[in-house]
PDB file of C-alpha atoms in Angstrom:
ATOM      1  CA  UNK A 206     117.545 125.970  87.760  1.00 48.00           C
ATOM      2  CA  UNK A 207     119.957 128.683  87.454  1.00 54.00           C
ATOM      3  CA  UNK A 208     120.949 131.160  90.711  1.00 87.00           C
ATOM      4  CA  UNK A 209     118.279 131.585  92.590  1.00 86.00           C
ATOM      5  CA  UNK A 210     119.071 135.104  93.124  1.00 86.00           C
ATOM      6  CA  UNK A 211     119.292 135.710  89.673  1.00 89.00           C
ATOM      7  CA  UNK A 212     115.886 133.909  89.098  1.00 91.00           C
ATOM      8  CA  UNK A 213     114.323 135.749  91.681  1.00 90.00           C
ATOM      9  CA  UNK A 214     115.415 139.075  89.679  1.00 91.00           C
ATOM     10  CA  UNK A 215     114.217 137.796  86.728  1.00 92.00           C
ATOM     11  CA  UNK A 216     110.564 137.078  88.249  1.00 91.00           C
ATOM     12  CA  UNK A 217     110.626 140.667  89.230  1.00 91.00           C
ATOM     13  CA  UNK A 218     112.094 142.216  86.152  1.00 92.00           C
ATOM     14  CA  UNK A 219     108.481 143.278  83.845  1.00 91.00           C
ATOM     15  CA  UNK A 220     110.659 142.005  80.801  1.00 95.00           C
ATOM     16  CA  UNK A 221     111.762 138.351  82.197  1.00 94.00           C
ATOM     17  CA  UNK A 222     108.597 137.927  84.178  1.00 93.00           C
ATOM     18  CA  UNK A 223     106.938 135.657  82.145  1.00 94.00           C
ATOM     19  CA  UNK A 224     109.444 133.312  81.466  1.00 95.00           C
ATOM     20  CA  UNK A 225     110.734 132.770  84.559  1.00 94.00           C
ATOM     21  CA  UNK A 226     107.346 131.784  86.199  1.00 95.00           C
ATOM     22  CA  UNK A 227     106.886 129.443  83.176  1.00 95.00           C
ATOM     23  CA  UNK A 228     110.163 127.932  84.480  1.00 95.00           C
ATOM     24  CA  UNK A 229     109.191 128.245  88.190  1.00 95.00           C
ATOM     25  CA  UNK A 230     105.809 126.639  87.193  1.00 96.00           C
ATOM     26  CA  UNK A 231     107.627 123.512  84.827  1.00 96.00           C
ATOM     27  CA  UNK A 232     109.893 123.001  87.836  1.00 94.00           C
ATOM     28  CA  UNK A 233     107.959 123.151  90.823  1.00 95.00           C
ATOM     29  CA  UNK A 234     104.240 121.953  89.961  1.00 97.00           C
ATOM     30  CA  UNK A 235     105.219 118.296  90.282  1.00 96.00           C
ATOM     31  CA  UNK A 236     106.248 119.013  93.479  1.00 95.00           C
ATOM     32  CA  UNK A 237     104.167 121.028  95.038  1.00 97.00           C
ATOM     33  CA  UNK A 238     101.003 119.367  93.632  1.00 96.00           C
ATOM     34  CA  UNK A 239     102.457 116.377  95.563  1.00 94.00           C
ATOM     35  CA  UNK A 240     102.509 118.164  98.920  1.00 95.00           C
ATOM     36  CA  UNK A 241      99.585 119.671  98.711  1.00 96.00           C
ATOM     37  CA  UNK A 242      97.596 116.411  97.629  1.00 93.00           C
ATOM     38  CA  UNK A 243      99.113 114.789 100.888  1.00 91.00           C
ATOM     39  CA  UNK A 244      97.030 117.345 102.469  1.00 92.00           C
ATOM     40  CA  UNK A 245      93.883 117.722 100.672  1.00 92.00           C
ATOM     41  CA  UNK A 246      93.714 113.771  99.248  1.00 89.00           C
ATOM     42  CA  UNK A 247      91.684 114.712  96.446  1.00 89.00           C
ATOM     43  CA  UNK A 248      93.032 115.084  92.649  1.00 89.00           C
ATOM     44  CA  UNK A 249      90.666 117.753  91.595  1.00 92.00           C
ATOM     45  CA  UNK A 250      91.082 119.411  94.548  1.00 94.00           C
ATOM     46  CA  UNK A 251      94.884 119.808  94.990  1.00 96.00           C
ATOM     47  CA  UNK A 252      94.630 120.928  91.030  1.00 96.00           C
ATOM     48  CA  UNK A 253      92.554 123.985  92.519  1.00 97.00           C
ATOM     49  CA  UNK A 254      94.662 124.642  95.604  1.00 98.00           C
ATOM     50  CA  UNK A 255      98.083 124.591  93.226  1.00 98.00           C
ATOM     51  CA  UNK A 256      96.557 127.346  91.055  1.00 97.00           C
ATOM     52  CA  UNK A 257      95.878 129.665  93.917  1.00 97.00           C
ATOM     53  CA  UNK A 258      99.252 128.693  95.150  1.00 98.00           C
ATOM     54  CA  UNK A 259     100.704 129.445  92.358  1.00 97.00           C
ATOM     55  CA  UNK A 260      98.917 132.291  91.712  1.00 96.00           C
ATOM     56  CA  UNK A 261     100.044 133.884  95.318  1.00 97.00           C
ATOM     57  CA  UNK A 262     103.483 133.021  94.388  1.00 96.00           C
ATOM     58  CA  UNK A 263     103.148 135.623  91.374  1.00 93.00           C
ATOM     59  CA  UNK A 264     101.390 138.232  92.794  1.00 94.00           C
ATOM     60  CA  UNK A 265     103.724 138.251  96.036  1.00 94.00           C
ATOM     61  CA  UNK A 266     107.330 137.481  94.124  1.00 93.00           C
ATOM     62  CA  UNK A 267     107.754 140.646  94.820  1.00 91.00           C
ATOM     63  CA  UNK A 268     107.406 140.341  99.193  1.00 91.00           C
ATOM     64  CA  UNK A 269     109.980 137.473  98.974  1.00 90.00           C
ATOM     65  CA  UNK A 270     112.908 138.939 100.724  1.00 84.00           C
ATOM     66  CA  UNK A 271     114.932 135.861 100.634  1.00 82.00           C
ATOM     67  CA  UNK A 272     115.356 135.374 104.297  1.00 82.00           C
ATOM     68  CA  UNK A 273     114.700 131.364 102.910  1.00 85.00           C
ATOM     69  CA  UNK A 274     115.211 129.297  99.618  1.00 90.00           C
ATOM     70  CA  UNK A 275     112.106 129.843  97.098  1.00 93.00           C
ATOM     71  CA  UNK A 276     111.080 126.438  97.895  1.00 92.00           C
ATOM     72  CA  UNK A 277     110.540 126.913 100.803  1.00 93.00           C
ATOM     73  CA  UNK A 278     108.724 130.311 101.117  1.00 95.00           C
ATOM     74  CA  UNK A 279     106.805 128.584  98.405  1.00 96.00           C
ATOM     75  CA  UNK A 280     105.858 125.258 100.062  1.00 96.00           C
ATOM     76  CA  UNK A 281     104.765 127.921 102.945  1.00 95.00           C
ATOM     77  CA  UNK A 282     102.183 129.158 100.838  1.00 97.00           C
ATOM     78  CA  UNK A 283     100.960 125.507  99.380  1.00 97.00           C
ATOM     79  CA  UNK A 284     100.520 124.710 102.701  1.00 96.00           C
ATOM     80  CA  UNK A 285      98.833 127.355 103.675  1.00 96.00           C
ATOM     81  CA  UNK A 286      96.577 127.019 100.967  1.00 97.00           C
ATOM     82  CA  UNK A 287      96.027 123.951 101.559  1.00 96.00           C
ATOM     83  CA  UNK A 288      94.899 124.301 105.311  1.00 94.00           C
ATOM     84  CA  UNK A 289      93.127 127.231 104.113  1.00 95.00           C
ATOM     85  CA  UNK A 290      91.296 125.432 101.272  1.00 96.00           C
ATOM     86  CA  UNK A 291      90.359 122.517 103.917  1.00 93.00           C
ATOM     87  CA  UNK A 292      88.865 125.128 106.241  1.00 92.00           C
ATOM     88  CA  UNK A 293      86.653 126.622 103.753  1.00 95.00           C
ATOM     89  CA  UNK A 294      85.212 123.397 103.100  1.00 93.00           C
ATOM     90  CA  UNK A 295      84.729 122.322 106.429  1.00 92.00           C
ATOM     91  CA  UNK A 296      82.897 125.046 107.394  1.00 93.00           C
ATOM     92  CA  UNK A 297      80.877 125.301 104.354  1.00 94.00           C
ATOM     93  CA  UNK A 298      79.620 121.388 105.028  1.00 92.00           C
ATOM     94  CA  UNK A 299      79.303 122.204 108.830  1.00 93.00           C
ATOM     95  CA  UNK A 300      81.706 119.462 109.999  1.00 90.00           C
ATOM     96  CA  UNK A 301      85.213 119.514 112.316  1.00 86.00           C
ATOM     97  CA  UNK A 302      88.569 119.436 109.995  1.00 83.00           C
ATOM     98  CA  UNK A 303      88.656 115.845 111.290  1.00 80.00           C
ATOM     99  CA  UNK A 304      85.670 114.628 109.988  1.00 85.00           C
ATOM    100  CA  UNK A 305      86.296 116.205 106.208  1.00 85.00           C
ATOM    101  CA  UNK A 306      90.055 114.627 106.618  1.00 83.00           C
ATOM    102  CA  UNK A 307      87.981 111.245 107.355  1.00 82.00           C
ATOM    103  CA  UNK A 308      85.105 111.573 104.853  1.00 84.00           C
ATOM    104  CA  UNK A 309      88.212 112.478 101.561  1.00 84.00           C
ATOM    105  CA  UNK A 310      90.206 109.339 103.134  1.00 82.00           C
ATOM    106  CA  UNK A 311      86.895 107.313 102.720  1.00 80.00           C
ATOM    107  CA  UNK A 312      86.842 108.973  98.741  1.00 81.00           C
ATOM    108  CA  UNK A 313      90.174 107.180  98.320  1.00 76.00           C
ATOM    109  CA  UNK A 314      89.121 103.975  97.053  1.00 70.00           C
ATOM    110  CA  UNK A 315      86.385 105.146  94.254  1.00 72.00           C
ATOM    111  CA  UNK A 316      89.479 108.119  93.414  1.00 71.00           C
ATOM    112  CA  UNK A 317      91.169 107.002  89.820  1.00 70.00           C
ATOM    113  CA  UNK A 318      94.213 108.652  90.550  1.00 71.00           C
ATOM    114  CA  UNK A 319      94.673 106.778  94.205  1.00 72.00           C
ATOM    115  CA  UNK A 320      96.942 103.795  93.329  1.00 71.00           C
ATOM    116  CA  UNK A 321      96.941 102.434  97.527  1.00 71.00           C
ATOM    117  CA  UNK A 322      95.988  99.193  98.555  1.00 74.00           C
ATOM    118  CA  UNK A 323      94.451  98.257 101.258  1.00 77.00           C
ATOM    119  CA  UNK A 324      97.033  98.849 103.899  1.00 79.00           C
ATOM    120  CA  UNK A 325      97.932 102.237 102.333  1.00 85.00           C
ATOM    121  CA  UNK A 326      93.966 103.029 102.872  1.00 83.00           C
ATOM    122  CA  UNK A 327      94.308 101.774 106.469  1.00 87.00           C
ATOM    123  CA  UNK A 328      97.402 104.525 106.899  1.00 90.00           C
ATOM    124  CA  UNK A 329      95.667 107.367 106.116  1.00 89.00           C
ATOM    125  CA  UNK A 330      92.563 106.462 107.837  1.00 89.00           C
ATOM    126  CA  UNK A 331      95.160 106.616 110.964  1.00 93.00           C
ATOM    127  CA  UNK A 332      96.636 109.536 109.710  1.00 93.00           C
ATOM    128  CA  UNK A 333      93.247 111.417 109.142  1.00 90.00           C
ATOM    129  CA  UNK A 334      92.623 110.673 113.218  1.00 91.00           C
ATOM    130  CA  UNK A 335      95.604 112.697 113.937  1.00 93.00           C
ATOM    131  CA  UNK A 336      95.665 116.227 114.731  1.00 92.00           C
ATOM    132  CA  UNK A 337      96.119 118.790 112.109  1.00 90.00           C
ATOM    133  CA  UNK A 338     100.122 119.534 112.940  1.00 92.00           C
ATOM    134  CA  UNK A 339     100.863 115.917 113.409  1.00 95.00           C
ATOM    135  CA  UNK A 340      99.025 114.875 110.251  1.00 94.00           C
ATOM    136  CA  UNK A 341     101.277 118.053 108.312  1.00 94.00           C
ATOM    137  CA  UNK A 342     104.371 117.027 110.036  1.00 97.00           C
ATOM    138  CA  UNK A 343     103.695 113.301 109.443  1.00 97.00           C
ATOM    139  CA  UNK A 344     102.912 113.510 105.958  1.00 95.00           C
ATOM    140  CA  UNK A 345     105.919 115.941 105.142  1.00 95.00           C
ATOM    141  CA  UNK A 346     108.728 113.638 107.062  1.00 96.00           C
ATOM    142  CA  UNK A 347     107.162 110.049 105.637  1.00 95.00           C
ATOM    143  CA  UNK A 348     105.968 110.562 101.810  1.00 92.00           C
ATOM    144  CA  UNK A 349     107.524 113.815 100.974  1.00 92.00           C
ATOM    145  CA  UNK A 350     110.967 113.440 103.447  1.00 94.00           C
ATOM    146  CA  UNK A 351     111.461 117.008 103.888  1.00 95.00           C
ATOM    147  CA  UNK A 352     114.174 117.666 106.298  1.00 95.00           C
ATOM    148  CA  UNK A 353     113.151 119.140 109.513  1.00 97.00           C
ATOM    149  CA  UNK A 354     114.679 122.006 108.867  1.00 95.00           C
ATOM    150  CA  UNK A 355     113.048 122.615 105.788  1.00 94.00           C
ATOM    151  CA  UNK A 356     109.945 121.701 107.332  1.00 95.00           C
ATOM    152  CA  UNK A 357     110.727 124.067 110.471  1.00 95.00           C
ATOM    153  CA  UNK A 358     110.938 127.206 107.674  1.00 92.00           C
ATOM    154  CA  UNK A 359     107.867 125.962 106.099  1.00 93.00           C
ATOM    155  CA  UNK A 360     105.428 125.612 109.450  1.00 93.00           C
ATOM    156  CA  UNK A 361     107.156 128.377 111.759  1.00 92.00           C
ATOM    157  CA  UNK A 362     108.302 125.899 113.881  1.00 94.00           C
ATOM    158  CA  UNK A 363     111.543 124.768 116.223  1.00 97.00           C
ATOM    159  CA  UNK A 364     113.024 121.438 114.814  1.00 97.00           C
ATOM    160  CA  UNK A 365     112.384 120.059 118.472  1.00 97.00           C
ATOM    161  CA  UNK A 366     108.920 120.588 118.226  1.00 97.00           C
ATOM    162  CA  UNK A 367     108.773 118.967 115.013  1.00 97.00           C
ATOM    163  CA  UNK A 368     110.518 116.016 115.724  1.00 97.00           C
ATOM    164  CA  UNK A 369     108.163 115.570 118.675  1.00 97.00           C
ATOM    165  CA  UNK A 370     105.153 115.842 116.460  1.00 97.00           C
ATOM    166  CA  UNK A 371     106.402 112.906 114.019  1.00 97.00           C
ATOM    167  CA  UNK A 372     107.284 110.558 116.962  1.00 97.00           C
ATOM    168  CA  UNK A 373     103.833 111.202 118.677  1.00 97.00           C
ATOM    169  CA  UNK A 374     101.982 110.968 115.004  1.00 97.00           C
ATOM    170  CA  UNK A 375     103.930 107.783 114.658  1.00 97.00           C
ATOM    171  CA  UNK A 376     103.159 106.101 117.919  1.00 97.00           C
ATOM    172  CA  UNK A 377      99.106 107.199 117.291  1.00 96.00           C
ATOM    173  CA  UNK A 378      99.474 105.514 113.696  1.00 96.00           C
ATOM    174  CA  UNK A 379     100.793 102.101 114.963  1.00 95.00           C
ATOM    175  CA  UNK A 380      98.353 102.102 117.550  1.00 95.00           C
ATOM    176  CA  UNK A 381      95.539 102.729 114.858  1.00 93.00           C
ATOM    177  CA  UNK A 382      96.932 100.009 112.446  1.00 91.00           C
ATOM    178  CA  UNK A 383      97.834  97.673 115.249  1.00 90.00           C
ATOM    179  CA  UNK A 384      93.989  98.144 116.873  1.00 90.00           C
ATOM    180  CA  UNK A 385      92.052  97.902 113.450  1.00 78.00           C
TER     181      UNK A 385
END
């Protein structure tokens, strides 16, 4: 992709627009449909939260002030999404986060685009038991390897902290794998 800065003024500019989030969209749907199916599990599912993402990414271009890389204030919003999209539908079935996280890990197997065996099914039945943060941090470090860093801009949080989460999410996930 060419400067960011200059893309960035092209996704603003009412003549350019369109192009560039064709281009934003070709480059960064792969991607970000990855991340946020980490999250949500299910194919149909992560197609719907991408959309929205994508469709907050073009109505707020213009509140990007560049204070971090496009990926990143973008990932911020698939996230977001994400969480957001998994706390709608928790509440609307009247169950904990946890319990939706464990009922879409138990959808795995009959899912057509899950391509895990059986000890892949076992890991994220562990990492469904983990807290919220842990599973994000956890999930971002091991199948996406985002650098801390990067993941520090996208959660709003110190690298320290992060790093903390992963080796505690770690530690929980051998215990669950080692005890089952």
């Amino acid at each position: 992709m060419q400067d960011e800065k200059a893309f960035i003024k092209d996704l603003l500019d009412t003549e350019t627009q369109q192009t560039a989030f064709r281009q934003l969209v070709s480059v960064y749907s792969r991607p970000l449909y990855s991340h946020i199916r980490t999250i949500v599990l299910n194919h149909d599912d992560a197609d719907d939260v991408l959309q929205n993402t994508f469709i907050k990414v073009f109505q707020n271009i213009k509140n990007f002030k560049g204070e971090s890389r496009l990926f990143t204030w973008m990932y911020r919003i698939a996230t977001n999404e994400a969480i957001t999209f998994i706390n709608q539908r928790a509440k609307k079935q009247g169950i904990a986060n946890l319990e939706l996280q464990q009922k879409a890990v138990q959808n795995l197997k009959a899912d057509d685009y899950f391509e895990g065996d059986e000890l892949q099914l076992k890991l994220q039945q562990a990492i469904a038991a983990l807290p919220q943060k842990q599973q994000l941090v956890f999930k971002m470090k091991y199948f996406e390897e985002i650098t801390y860093e990067d993941m520090s801009a996208i959660l709003g949080t110190s690298v320290g902290a992060l790093k903390a989460s992963y080796h505690h999410a770690v530690k929980k996930i051998e215990e669950y794998i080692n005890a089952n």
